[in-house]
Coordinates of C-alpha atoms and ligand atoms in Angstrom, one line a residue:
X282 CA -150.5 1.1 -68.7
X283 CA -151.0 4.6 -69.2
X284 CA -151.3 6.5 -72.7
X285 CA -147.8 6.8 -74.1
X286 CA -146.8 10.5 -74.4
X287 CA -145.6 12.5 -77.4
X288 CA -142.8 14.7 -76.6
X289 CA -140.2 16.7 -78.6
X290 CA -136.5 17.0 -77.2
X291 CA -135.1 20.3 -78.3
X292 CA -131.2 20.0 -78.0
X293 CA -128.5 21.8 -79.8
X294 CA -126.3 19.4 -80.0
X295 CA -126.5 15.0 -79.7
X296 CA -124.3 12.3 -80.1
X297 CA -123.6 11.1 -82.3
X298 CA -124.1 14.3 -84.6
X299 CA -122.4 17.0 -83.2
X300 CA -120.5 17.4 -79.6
X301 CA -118.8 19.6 -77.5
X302 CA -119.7 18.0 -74.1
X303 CA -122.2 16.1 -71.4
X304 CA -124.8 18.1 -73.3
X305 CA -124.2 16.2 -76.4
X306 CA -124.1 12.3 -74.4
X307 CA -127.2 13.2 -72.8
X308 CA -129.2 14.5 -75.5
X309 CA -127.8 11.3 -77.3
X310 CA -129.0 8.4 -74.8
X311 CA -131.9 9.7 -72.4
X312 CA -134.2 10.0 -75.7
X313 CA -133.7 6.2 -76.8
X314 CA -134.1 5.2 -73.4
X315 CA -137.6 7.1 -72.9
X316 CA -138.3 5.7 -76.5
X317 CA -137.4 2.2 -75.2
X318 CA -140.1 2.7 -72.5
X319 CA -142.8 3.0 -74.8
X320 CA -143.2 6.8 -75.5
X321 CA -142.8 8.9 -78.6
X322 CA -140.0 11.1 -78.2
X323 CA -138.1 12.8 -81.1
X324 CA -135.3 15.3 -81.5
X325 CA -134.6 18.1 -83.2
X326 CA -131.4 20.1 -83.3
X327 CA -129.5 22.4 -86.0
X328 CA -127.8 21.4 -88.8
X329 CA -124.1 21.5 -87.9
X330 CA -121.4 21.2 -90.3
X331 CA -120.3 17.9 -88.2
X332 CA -123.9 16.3 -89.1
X333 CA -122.6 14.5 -92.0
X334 CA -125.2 14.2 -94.8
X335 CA -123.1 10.9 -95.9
X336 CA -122.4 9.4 -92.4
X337 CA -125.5 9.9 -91.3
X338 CA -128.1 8.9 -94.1
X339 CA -129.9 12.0 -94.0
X340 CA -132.9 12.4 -95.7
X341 CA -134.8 15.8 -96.6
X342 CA -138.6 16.1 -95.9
X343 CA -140.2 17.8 -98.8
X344 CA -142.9 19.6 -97.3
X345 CA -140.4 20.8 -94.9
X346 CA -138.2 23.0 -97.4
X347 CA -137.3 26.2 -97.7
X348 CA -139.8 27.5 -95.0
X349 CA -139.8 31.3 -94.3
X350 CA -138.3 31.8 -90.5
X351 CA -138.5 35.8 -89.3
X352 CA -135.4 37.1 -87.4
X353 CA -136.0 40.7 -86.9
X354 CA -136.8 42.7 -90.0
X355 CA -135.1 39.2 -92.3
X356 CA -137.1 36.4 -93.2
X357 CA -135.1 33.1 -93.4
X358 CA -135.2 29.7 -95.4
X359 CA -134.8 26.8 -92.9
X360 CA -135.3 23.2 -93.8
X361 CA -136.0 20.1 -92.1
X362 CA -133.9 17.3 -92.7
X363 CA -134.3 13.9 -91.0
X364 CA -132.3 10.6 -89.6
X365 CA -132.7 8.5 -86.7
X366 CA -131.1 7.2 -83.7
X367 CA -130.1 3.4 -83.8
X368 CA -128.5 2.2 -81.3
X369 CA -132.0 0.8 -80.0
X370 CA -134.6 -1.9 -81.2
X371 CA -137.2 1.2 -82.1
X372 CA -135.8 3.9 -83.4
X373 CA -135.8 7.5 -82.6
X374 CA -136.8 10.1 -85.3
X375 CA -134.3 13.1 -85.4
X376 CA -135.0 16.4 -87.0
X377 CA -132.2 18.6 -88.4
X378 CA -133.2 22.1 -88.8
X379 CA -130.8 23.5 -91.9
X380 CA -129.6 27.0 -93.0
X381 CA -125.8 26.7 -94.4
X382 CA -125.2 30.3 -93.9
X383 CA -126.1 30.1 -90.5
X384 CA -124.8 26.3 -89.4
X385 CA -122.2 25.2 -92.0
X386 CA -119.4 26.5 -89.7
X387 CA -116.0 24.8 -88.4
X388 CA -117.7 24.9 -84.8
X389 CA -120.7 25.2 -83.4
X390 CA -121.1 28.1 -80.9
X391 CA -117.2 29.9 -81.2
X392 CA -115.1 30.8 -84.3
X393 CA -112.2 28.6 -84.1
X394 CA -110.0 31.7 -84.8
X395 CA -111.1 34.2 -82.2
X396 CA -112.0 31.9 -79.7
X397 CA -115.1 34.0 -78.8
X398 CA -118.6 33.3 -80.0
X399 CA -119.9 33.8 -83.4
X400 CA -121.1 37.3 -83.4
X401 CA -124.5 36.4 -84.9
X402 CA -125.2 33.9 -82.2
X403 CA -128.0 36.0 -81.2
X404 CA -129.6 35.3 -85.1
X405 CA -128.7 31.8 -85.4
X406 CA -130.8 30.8 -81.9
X407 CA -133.4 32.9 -82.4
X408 CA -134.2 31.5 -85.8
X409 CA -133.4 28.1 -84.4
X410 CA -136.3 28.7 -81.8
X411 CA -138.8 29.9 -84.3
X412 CA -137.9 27.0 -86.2
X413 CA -138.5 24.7 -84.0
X414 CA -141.8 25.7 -83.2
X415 CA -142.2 26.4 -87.3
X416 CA -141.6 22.5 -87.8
X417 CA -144.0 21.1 -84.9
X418 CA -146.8 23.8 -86.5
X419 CA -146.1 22.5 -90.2
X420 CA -145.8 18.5 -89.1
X421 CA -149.1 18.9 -87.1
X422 CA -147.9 17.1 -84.8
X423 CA -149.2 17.7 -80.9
X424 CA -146.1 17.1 -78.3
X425 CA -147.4 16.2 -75.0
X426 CA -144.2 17.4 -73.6
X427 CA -141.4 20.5 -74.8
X428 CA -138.1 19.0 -73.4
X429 CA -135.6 22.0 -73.7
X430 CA -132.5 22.3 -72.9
X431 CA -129.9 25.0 -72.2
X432 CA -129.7 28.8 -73.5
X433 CA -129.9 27.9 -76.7
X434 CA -133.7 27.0 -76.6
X435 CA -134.7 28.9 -74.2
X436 CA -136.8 31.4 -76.4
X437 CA -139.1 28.6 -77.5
X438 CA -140.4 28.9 -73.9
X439 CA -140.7 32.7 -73.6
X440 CA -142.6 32.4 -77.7
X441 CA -145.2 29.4 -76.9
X442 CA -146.0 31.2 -73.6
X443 CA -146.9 34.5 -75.3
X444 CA -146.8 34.8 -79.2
X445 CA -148.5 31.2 -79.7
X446 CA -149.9 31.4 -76.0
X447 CA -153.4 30.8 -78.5
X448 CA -152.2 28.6 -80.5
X449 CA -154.6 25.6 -80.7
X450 CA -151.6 22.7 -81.2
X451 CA -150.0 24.1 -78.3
X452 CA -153.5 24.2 -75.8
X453 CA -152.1 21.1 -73.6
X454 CA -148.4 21.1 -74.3
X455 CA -145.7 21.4 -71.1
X456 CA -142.4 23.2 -71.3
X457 CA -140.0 21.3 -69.5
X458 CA -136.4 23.2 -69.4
X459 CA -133.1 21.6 -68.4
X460 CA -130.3 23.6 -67.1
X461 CA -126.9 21.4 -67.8
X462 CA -124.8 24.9 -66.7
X463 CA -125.9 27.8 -65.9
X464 CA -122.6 29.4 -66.6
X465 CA -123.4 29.6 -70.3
X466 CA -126.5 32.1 -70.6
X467 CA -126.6 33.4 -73.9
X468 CA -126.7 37.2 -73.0
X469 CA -126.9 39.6 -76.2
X470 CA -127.1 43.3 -76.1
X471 CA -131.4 44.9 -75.9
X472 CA -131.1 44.8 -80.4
X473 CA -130.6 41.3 -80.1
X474 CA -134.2 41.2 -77.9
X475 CA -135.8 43.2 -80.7
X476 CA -135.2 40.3 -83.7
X477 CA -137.0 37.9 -81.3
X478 CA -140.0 39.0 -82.1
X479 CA -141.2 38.6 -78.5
X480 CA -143.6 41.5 -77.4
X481 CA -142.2 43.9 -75.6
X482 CA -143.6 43.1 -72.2
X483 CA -141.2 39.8 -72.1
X484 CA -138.6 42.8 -71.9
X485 CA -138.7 42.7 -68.1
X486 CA -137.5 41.6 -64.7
X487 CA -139.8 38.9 -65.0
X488 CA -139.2 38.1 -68.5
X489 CA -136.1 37.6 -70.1
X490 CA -134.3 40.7 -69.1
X491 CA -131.3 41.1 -67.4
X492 CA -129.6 44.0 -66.5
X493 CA -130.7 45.6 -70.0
X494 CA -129.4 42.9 -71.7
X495 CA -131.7 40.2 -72.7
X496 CA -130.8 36.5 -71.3
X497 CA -132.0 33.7 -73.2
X498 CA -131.2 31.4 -70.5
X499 CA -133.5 33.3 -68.6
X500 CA -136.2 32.9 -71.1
X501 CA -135.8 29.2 -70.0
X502 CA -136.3 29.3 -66.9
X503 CA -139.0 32.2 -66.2
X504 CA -141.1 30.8 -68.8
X505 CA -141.2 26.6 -68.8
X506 CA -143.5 25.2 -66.3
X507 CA -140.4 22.8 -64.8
X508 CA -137.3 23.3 -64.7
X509 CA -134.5 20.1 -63.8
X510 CA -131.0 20.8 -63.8
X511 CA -128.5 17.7 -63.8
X512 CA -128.2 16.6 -60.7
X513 CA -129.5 17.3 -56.9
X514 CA -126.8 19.1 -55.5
X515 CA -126.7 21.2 -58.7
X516 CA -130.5 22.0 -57.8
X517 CA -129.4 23.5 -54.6
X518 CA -126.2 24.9 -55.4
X519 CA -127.6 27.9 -58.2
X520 CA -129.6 29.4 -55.8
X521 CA -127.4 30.4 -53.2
X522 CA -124.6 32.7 -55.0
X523 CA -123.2 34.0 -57.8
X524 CA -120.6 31.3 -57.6
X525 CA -122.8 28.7 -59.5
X526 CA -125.6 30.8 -60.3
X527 CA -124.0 33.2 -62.7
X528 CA -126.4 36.5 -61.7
X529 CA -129.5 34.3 -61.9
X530 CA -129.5 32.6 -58.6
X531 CA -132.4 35.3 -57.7
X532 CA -134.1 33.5 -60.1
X533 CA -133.2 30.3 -59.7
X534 CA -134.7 31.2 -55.7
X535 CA -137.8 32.2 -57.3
X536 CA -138.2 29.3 -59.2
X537 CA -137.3 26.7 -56.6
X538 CA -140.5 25.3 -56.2
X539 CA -140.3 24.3 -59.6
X540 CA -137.0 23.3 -59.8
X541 CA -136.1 19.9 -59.8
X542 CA -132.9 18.2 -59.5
X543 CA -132.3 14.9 -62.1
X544 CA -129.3 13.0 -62.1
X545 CA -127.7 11.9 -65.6
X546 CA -127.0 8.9 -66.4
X547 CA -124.6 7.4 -68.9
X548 CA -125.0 5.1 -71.9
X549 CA -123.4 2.0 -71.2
X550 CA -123.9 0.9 -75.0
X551 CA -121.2 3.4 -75.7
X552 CA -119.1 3.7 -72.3
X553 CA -118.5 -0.1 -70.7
X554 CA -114.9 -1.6 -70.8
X555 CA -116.9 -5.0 -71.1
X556 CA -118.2 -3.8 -74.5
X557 CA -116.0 -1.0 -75.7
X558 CA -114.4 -1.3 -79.4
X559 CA -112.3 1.4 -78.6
X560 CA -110.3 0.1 -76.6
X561 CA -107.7 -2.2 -76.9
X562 CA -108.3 -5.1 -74.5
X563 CA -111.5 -5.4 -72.7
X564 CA -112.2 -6.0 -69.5
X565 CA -114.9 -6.3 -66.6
X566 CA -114.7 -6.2 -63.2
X567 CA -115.0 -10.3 -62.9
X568 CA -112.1 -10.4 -64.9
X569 CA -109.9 -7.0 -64.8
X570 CA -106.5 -8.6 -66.0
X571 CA -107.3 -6.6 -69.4
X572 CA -107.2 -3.4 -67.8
X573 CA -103.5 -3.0 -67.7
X574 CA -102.7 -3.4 -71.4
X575 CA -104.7 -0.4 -71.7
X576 CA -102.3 1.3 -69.5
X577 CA -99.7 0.0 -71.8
X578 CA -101.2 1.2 -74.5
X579 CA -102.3 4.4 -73.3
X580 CA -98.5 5.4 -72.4
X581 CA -97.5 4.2 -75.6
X582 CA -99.7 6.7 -77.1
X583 CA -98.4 9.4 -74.5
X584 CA -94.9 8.1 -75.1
X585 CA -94.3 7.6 -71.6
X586 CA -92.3 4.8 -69.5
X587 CA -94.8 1.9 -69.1
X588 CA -95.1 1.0 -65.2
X589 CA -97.3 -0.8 -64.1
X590 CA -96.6 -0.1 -60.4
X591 CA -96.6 4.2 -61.1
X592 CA -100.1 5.0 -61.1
X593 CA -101.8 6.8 -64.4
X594 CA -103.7 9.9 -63.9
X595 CA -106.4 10.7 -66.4
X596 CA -107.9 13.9 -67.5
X597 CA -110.5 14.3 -70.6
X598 CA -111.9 18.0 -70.2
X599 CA -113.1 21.1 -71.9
X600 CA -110.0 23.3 -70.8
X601 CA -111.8 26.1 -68.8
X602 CA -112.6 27.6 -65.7
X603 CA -114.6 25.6 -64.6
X604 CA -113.0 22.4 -64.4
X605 CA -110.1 23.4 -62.1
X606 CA -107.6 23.6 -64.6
X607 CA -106.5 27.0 -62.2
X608 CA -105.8 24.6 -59.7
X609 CA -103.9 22.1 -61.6
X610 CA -102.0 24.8 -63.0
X611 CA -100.9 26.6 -59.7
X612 CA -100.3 22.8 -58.2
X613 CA -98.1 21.2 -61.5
X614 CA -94.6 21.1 -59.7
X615 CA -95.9 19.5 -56.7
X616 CA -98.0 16.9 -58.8
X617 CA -95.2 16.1 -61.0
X618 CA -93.2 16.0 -57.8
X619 CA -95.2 12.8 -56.9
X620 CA -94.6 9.3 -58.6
X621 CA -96.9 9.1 -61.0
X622 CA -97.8 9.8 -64.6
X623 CA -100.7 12.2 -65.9
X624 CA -102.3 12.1 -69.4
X625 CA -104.2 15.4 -70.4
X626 CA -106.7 15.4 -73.2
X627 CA -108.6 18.5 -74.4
X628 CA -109.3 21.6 -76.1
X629 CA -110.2 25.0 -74.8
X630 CA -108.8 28.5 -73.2
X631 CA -105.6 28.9 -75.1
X632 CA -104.3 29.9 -72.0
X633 CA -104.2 26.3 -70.4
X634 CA -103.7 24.5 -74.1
X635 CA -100.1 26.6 -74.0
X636 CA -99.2 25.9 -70.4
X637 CA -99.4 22.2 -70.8
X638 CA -98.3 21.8 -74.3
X639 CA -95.2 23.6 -72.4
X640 CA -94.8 22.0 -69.5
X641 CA -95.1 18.2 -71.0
X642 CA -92.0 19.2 -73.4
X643 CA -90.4 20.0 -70.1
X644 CA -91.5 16.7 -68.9
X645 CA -91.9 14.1 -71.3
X646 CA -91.9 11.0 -68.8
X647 CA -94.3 12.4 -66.7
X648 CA -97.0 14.2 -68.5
X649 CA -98.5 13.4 -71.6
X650 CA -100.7 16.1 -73.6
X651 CA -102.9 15.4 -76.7
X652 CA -104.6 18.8 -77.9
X653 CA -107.9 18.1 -79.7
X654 CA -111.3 16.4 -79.5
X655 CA -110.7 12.7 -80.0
X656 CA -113.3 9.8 -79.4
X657 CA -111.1 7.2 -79.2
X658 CA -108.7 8.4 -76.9
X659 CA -110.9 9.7 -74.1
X660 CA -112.3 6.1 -74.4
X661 CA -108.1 4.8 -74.1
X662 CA -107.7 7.4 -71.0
X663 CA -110.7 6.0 -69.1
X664 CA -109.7 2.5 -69.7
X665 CA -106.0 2.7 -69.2
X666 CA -105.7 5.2 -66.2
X667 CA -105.8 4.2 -62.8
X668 CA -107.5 7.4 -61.4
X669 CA -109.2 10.1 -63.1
X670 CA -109.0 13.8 -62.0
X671 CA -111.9 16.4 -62.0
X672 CA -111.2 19.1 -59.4
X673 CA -114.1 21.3 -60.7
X674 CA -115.1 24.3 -59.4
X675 CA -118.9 23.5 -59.9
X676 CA -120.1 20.9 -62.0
X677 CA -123.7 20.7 -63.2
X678 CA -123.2 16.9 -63.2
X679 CA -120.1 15.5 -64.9
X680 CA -120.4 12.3 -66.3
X681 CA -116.2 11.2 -67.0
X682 CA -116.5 10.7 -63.4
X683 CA -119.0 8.3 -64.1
X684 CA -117.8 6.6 -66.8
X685 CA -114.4 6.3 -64.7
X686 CA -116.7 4.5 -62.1
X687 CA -118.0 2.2 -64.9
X688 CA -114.0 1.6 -66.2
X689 CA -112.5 0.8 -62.2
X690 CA -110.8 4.2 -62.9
X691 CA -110.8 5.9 -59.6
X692 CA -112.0 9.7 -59.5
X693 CA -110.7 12.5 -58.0
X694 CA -112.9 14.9 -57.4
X695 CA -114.2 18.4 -56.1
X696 CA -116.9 18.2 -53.9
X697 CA -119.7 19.8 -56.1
X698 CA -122.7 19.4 -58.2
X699 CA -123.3 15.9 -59.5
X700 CA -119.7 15.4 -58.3
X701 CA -120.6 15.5 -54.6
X702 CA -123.8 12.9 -55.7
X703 CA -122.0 10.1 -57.4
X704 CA -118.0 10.2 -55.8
X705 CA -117.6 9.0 -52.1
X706 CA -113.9 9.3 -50.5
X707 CA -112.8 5.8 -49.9
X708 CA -110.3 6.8 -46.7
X709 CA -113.6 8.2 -45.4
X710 CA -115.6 5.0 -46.4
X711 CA -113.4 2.5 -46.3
X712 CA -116.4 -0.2 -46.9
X713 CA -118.2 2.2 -49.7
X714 CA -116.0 4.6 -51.1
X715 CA -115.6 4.5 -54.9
X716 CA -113.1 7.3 -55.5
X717 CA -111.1 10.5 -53.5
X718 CA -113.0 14.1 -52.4
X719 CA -111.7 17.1 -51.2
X720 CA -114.2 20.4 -50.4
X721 CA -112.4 23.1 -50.5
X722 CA -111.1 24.5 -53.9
X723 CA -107.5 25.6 -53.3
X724 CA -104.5 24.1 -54.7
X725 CA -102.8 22.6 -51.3
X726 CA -106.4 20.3 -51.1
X727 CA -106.2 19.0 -54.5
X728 CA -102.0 18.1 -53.9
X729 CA -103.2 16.3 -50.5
X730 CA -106.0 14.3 -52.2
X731 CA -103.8 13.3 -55.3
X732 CA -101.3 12.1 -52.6
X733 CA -104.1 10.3 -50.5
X734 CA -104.9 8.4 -53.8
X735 CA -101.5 7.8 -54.8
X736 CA -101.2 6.0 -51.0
X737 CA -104.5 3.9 -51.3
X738 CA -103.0 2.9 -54.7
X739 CA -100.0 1.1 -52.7
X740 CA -103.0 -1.3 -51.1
X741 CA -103.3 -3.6 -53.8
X742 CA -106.1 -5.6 -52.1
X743 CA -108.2 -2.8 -51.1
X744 CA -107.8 -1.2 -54.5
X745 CA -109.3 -3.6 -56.0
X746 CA -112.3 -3.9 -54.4
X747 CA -112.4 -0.3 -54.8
X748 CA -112.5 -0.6 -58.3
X749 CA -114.9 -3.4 -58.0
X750 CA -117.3 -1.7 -56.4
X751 CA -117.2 1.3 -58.5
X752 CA -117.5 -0.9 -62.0
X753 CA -120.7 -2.3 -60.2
X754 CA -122.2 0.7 -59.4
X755 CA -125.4 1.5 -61.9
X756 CA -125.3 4.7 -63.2
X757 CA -127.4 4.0 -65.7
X758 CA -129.7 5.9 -67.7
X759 CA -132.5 3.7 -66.4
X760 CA -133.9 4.9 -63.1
X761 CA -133.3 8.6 -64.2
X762 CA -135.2 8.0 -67.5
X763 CA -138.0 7.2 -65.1
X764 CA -137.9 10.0 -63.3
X765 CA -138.3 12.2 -65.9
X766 CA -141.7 10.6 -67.4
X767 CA -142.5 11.0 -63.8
X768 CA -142.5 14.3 -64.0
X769 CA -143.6 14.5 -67.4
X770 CA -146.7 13.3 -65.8
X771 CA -147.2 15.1 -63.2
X772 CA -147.5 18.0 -65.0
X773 CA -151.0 16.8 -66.6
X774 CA -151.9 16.0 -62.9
X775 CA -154.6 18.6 -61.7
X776 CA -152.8 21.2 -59.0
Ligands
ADP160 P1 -119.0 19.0 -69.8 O1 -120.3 18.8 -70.5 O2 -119.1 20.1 -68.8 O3 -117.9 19.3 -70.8 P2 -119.1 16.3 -68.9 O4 -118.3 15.5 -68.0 O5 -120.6 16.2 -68.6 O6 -118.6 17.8 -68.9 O7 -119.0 15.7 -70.4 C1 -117.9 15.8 -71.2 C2 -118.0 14.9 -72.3 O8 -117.2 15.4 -73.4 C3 -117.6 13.5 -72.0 O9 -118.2 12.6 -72.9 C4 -116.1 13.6 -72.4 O10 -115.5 12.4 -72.7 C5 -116.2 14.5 -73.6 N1 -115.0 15.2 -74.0 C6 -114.6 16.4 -73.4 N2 -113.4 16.8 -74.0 C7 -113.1 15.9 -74.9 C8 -112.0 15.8 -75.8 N3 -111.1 16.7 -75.9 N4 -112.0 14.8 -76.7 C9 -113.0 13.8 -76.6 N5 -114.0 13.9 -75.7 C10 -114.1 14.9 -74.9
GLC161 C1 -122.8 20.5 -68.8 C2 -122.1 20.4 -67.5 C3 -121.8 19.0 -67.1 C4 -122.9 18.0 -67.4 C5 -123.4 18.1 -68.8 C6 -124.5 17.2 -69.2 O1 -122.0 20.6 -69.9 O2 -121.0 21.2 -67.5 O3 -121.5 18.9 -65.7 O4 -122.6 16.7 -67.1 O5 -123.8 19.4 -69.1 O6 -125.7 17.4 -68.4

């Protein structure tokens, strides 16, 4: 066997310590499972308000306190508090880097009131990213491997690869950057470039520049040696237009021979209906007869008419843009139209919270709306629905879809991203199909698929071997885990 490596996994936010989305169950699983294969990984992320010192047993490390971080002309205490993950047989170290001023907040990235980002987001990632590199400098400890992962560490990139470009510890480290959504960018006006300390030659086209603005996203991706977004279609898809590349498919082009497309996976010691405490009844796909008290319970929740012939559509989502909601919106009489119920879970663009919260008063047998970020209910909605909706209009990866596979909850989906990799249309593949897929994102397709699913649904036989096959499908973090210490290793190979 080869020499286990040492690698850091920079992530802003992992379950079960803070979460907004897929970031979060990613950051959470695909460390224990590269730790499980023998390597030593650790994690470091800030200090959020949700990272309970309580809940969490979180230790400080002395010779890690009150260490002077520069942001611009200020010099900042940070300190390094500690916990680990334990869902495995070896654990996995995690770092917390603290500042109340700057993390003590009710959210992580937006203030809950205005909706919009914090205004000092610029300060609070920057000194993140010089922390980081602050804490591997003061623990002396020599990462093989710099796993990063969206805008918010995309500085430590553009700093090791120029300010510490001498740096001894650093000689024979590898930046590896992941993109989980290239929509989010972390762009802050040319001021924000000056408390980065960076020199100013990083100021530039190929730097982190971007249209006199500086992108720390970009920083990312012009500066780590590979990049991986989150799945193959994902890889292909930022590169050809602003669509899904945000004003950085040039550079996603340029980059595309180091660009490598990964598909997540999922923890199935947290999302399996053979396993899952959350749920009311559990159930497998030997034995699926569980599955509908779910459904019960789930409408009782909703306070909707329990059927068990009127199919349950599910929806657990950020409420933005991106996830179709547009669609959904523009589509609602013609859904409700249908017989069938849908559930909505989520928080969001006020916009779409209002709308719903409106038209389920409007309809309360039909359409059930919770408002909020609850655990326990996105684990009820993919246990007791019988199809799950994600019409995105792109989608790094997704992983609901997945664990709707994993739950016999058919998908419908948009044909993009990790979407289009994991979702096959079963009146297409009658013998493989796991779910329903429509291409093009308008309102009329997404109405005709719902209806295509809601026809299958009548087919009791071949419904269930469609949910079958999807609850059998592996999706998890396994085979992907290996790919990544793949690549991990072939950047020590000699070009
Ligand atoms: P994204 O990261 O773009 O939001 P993913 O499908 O990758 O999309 O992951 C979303 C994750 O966040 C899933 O684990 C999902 O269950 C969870 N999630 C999203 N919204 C909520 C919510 N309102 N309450 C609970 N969990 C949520
Ligand atoms: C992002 C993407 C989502 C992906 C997740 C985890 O939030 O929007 O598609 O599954 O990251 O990689």
């Amino acid at each position: 066997m080869s020499k286990p490596l040492s690698i850091l996994f920079v992530s802003s936010e992992v379950v079960p310590f803070a979460k907004t989305g897929g970031l979060a169950d990613v950051s959470g699983a695909l460390p224990q499972m590269i730790r499980e294969m023998g390597h030593d990984i650790r994690i470091i992320m800030p200090k959020f308000a949700a990272v309970s010192d309580r809940r969490f047993k979180i230790h400080d490390i002395k010779r890690l306190t009150d260490m002077p971080i520069k942001v611009g002309e200020k010099s900042i205490l940070g300190s390094v508090k500690s916990s680990f993950l334990t869902n495995i047989k070896t654990k996995v170290q995690v770092y917390f880097l603290a500042n109340d001023e700057l993390y003590n907040r009710a959210d992580l990235y937006v203030d809950p009131k205005t909706k919009d980002g914090w205004p000092d987001n610029d300060e609070r990632f920057i000194f993140f990213c010089r922390g980081v590199i602050e804490t591997i400098l003061r623990l002396g400890w020599k990462p093989d491997i710099l796993h990063l992962n969206d805008w918010q560490t995309g500085l430590i990139a553009a700093l090791l690869k120029t300010e510490y470009a001498k740096e001894p510890l650093f000689k024979n480290t590898k930046i590896i950057f992941t993109v989980h959504n290239a929509a989010y960018q972390g762009v802050f006006p040319k001021e924000s470039f000056d408390k980065t300390g960076l020199p100013p030659s990083a100021f530039k086209m190929d730097g982190l520049e971007f249209h006199g603005q500086a992108n720390f996203l970009k920083a990312g991706l012009m500066y780590s040696d590979v990049i991986t977004t989150v799945s193959e279609t994902y890889a292909k898809e930022v590169r050809t237009s602003e669509e899904f590349g945000f004003g950085l498919e040039g550079v996603f082009k340029k980059r595309a021979k180091h660009t490598v497309g990964l598909l997540n996976g999922m923890d199935t010691s947290i999302w399996h209906p053979a396993t899952d405490t959350m749920i009311p009844k559990q159930y497998s796909h030997e034995d699926l007869s569980g599955k509908v008290e779910n459904k019960k319970a789930l409408c009782e929740h909703f306070k909707l008419p329990f059927n068990e012939t009127i199919p349950v559509i599910g929806i657990v989502s950020r409420l933005v843009d991106q996830k179709g909601f547009d669609l959904i919106q523009e589509q609602i009489a013609g859904i409700l139209g249908e017989n069938l119920q849908l559930v909505i879970l989520g928080t969001g663009e006020q916009r779409y919270e209002e709308f719903f919260v409106k038209t389920a008063k409007k309809h309360p047998k039909k359409l059930g709306v919770h408002i909020g970020f609850d655990e326990n209910l996105a684990h009820l909605i993919e246990a007791g629905s019988d199809m799950f909706l994600m019409p995105s209009k792109y989608e790094p990866c997704g992983l609901n879809q997945m664990y709707s596979l994993q739950y016999g909850t058919l998908p419908i989906v948009r044909a993009t991203g990790g979407l289009a990799d994991t979702v096959v249309d079963l009146d297409e593949k009658p013998k493989s199909g796991n779910g329903f897929v429509f291409t093009q994102y308008s309102a009329a397709e997404l109405l005709k698929t719902i209806k295509r699913s809601l026809a299958a649904f009548k087919n009791k036989t071949t419904w269930t071997a469609a949910m079958q096959r999807a609850m059998k499908s592996d999706f998890s973090w396994s085979s992907s885990a290996n790919r990544y210490i793949e690549l991990y290793k072939s950047l020590f190979k000699k070009k």
